[in-house]
């Protein structure tokens, strides 16, 4: 029998980020943060000067963003950032409720103490950064990622990522009102407690209540109707 105990381990391939990847990440972050407003035209000439790149990686990045629904192509306008809509808000969060309940149910029995602690730390950071929309969103995203993905559900993760990306601009409107941050903090505490107690029924109710509250608050935000 061939003995490969002394065989050198194969090194993992080094993945280098291309210029297209960097442009894609830059634009995606700007859209999710709200630096690029809904319906805003993306001018390729400006991006070539701003990012000091050619048009090819910009076109590649826009194609990827278009496939994800974050950018749409309009006649006589070119690429524009997708616009918010009340119907999409409800649809996205209905999907989030279904998917996150499914994912969290599978995470319930595998959630570790370290992961619960990480969720507590992130929740505390949300509260302490109540006046920083971007910081709140970053911590919120990480919180939900841990809650949903502690069981390594490989197939649902890409779908969750897509829905989270599309719902982030709506979530940004939620975090423009600091007093609602305290509500999120309380709701997240309930979710953490459900994981700690392994309370499956209450966990499902807490997740749905939390996400429904986001929909209600965003739909009442004047900025939502001005987009």
Short mmCIF file of N, CA and C in Angstrom, two decimals, residues 2 9 11 45 65 70 76 98 112 123 128 134 147 191 219:
data_model
loop_
_atom_site.label_atom_id
_atom_site.label_comp_id
_atom_site.label_asym_id
_atom_site.label_seq_id
_atom_site.Cartn_x
_atom_site.Cartn_y
_atom_site.Cartn_z
N UNK A 2 0.49 2.23 -0.76
CA UNK A 2 1.29 3.45 -0.89
C UNK A 2 1.17 4.28 0.39
N UNK A 9 1.81 18.48 2.18
CA UNK A 9 0.44 18.90 1.98
C UNK A 9 0.34 19.88 0.82
N UNK A 11 -0.77 22.99 -0.94
CA UNK A 11 -1.15 24.31 -0.48
C UNK A 11 -2.40 24.78 -1.20
N UNK A 45 -17.72 57.30 -17.00
CA UNK A 45 -16.60 58.22 -17.18
C UNK A 45 -16.10 58.75 -15.83
N UNK A 65 -23.41 43.39 -10.74
CA UNK A 65 -24.40 44.08 -9.90
C UNK A 65 -25.79 44.00 -10.52
N UNK A 70 -28.99 44.83 -8.04
CA UNK A 70 -28.64 46.09 -7.38
C UNK A 70 -28.49 47.24 -8.37
N UNK A 76 -31.52 55.29 -22.49
CA UNK A 76 -31.06 56.68 -22.48
C UNK A 76 -30.43 57.11 -21.14
N UNK A 98 -39.16 33.71 6.15
CA UNK A 98 -39.17 32.28 5.84
C UNK A 98 -37.77 31.68 5.91
N UNK A 112 -22.97 27.65 19.46
CA UNK A 112 -22.00 27.51 20.56
C UNK A 112 -22.06 28.71 21.49
N UNK A 123 -24.59 43.01 19.34
CA UNK A 123 -25.80 43.72 19.74
C UNK A 123 -25.46 44.93 20.61
N UNK A 128 -24.39 51.02 21.17
CA UNK A 128 -23.40 52.07 21.43
C UNK A 128 -23.12 52.92 20.20
N UNK A 134 -24.00 53.35 9.42
CA UNK A 134 -23.16 52.34 8.78
C UNK A 134 -22.65 51.32 9.79
N UNK A 147 -26.52 34.10 13.50
CA UNK A 147 -27.76 33.43 13.89
C UNK A 147 -28.20 32.40 12.86
N UNK A 191 -33.94 37.23 20.78
CA UNK A 191 -33.46 36.17 19.88
C UNK A 191 -32.29 35.41 20.52
N UNK A 219 -41.67 51.62 6.28
CA UNK A 219 -42.80 52.09 5.47
C UNK A 219 -43.37 53.41 5.98
#
